[in-house]
Protein backbone atom coordinates (compact mmCIF):
# COMPACT_ATOMS: atom_id res chain seq x y z
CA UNK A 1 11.75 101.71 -60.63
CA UNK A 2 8.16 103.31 -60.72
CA UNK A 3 5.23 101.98 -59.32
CA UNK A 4 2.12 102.86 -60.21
CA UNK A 5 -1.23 102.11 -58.09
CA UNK A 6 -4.65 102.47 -59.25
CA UNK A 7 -7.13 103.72 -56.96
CA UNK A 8 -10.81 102.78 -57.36
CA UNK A 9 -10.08 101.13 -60.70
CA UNK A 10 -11.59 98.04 -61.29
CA UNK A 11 -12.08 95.73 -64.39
CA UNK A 12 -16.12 95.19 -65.92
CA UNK A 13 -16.52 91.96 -67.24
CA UNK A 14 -17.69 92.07 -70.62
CA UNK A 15 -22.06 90.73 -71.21
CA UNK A 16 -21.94 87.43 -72.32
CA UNK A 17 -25.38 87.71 -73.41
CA UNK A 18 -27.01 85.57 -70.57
CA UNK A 19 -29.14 87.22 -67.94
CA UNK A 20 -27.20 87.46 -64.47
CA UNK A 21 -29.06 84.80 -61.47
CA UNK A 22 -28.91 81.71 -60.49
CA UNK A 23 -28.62 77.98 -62.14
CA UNK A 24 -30.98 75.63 -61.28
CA UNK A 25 -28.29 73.32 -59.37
CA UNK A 26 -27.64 76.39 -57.55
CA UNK A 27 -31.20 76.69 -56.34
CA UNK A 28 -31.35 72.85 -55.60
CA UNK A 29 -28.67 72.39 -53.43
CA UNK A 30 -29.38 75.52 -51.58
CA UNK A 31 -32.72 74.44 -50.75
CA UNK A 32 -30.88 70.91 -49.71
CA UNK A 33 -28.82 72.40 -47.62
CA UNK A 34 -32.19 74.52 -45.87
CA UNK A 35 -34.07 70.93 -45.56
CA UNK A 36 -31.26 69.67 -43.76
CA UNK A 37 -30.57 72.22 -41.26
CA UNK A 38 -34.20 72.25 -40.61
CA UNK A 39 -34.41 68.77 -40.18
CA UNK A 40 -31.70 69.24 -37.06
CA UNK A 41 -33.17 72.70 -35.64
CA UNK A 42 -36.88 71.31 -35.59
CA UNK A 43 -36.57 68.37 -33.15
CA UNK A 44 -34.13 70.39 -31.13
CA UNK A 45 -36.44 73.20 -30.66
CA UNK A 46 -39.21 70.80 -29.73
CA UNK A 47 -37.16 68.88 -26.90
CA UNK A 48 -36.69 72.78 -25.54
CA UNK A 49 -39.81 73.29 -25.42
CA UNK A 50 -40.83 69.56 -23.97
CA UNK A 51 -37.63 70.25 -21.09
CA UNK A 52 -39.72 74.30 -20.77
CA UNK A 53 -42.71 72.25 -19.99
CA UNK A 54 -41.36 69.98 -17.51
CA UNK A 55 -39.87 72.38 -15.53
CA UNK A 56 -42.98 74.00 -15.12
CA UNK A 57 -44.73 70.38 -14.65
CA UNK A 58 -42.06 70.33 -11.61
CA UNK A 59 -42.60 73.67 -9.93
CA UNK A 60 -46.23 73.55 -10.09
CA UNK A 61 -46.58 70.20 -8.46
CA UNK A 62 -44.01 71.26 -5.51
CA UNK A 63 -45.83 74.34 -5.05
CA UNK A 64 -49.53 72.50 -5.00
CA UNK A 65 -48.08 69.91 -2.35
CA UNK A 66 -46.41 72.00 -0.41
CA UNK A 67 -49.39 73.59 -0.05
CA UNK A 68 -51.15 70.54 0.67
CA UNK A 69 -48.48 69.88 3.20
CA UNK A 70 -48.71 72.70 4.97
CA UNK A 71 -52.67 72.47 5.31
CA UNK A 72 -52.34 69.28 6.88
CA UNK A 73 -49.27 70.88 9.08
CA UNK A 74 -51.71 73.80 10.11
CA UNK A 75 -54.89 70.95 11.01
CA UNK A 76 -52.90 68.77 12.98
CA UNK A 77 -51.58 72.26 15.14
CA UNK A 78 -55.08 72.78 15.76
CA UNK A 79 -55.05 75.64 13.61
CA UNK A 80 -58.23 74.37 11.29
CA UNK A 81 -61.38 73.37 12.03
CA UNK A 82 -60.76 68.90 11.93
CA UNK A 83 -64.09 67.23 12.08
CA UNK A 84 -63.78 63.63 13.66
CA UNK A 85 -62.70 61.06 11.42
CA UNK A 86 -61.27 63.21 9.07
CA UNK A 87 -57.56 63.04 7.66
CA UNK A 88 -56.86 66.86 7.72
CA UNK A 89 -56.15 67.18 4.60
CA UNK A 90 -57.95 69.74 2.27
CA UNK A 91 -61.32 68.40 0.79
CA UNK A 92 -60.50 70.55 -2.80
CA UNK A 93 -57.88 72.10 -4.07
CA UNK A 94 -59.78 75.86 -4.05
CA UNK A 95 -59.58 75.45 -0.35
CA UNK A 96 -55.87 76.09 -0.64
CA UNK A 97 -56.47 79.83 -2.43
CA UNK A 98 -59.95 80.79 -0.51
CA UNK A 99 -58.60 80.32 3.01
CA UNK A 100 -59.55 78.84 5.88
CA UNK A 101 -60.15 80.44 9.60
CA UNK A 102 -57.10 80.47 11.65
CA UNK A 103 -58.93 78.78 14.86
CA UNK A 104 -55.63 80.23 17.26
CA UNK A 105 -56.54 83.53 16.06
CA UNK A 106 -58.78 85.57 18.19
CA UNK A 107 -60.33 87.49 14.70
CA UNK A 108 -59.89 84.68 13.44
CA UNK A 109 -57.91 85.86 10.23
CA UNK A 110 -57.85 83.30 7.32
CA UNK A 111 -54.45 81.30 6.24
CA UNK A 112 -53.82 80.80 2.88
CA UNK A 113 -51.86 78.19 1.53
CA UNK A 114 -51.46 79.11 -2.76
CA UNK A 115 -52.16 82.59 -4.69
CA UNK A 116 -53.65 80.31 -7.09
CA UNK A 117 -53.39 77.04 -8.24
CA UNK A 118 -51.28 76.97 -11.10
CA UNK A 119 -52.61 74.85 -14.49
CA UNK A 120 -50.87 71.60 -15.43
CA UNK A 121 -48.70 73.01 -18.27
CA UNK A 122 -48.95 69.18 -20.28
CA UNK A 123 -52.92 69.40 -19.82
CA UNK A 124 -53.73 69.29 -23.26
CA UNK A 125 -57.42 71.90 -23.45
CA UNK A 126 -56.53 75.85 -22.54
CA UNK A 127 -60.60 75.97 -21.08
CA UNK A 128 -61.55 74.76 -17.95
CA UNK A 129 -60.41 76.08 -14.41
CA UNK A 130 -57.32 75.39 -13.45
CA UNK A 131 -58.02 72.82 -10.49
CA UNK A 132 -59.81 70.77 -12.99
CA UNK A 133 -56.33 69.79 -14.82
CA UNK A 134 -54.71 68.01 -12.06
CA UNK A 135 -56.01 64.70 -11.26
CA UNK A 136 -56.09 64.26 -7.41
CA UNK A 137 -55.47 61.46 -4.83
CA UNK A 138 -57.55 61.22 -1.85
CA UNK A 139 -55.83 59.97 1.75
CA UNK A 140 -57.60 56.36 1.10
CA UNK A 141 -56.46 55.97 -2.15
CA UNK A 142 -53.48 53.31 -2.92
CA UNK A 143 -50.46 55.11 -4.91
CA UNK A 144 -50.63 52.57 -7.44
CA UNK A 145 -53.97 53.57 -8.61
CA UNK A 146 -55.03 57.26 -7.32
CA UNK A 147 -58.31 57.97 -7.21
CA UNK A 148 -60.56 61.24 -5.99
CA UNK A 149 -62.02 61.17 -2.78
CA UNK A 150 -63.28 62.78 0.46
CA UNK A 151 -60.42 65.18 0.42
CA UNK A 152 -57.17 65.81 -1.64
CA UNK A 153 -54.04 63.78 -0.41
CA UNK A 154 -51.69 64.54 -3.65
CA UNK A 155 -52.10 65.86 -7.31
CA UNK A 156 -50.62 64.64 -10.46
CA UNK A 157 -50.74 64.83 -14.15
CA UNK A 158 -53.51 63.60 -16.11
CA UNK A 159 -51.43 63.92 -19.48
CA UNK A 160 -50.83 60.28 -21.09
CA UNK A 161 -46.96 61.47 -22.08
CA UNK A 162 -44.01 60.18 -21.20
CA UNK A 163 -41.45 62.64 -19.95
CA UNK A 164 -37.90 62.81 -21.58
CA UNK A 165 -36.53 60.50 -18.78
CA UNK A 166 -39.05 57.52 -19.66
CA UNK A 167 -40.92 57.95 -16.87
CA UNK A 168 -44.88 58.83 -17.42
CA UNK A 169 -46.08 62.72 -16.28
CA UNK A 170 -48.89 60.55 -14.10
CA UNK A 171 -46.21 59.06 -12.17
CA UNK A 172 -44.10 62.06 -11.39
């Protein structure tokens, strides 16, 4: 019995004549089968992104009233200056990053409440400062319908969306 192996050796089909590429059917459903996939990998990349925003959305509101919070903590400690007949909360959001006079402190070194206030990632123009993209709720405002006032009680979106768990970005 012998047995005989061929190393390397293949077999060359012999020209047929036509040039070597694709059919027409070939391109077709190839490009089908593109559309498709792209019609499942585009929405999904855009509800990543919406969930990306919204996460930001969430921080940036804690951090703003928390900051807020903590002002009022700080006035009602007799740490800030609280004219009469004010609520002690901050009258604008800069007041938050500028500082304010410790009134304990015998140098009287400031507090400061944010590094900076962060933009509203769902406000829709990239100009502007960044205060100007919150809308804000003053103390005598009703929650129902926030408006500005003599100070700044809360802050929430200004975008006319509606997050992915049906609830509108004004009323988070």
């Amino acid at each position: 019995m012998t047995l005989m192996f061929a190393v390397g050796c293949y077999e060359k089909k012999p020209s047929s004549g036509k040039p070597d590429g694709f059919t027409l059917i070939e391109l077709l459903a190839t490009l089908a089968i593109l559309g498709l996939l792209t019609s499942i990998v585009v929405p999904v990349a855009q509800v990543a992104i919406q969930r990306s925003q919204e996460q930001e959305l969430r921080h940036s509101l804690w951090e703003i009233r928390h900051a807020i919070d903590a002002y009022k903590r700080a006035s009602d400690e007799g740490r800030l200056p609280k004219p009469l007949g004010s609520s002690g909360y901050p009258k604008t959001l800069d007041v938050l990053v500028e500082g304010v006079p410790d009134q304990r402190d015998p140098k009287r070194n400031k507090i400061y409440f944010l590094r900076r206030v962060p933009r509203d990632p769902l406000y829709p123009d990239k100009d502007g400062e960044d205060t100007s993209t919150w809308g804000k709720r003053s103390y005598s405002s009703e929650a129902s319908d926030p408006q500005e006032g003599d100070d700044v009680y809360d802050v929430y979106s200004i975008s006319t969306k509606i997050g992915l768990n049906g609830t509108p970005y004004r009323k988070w």
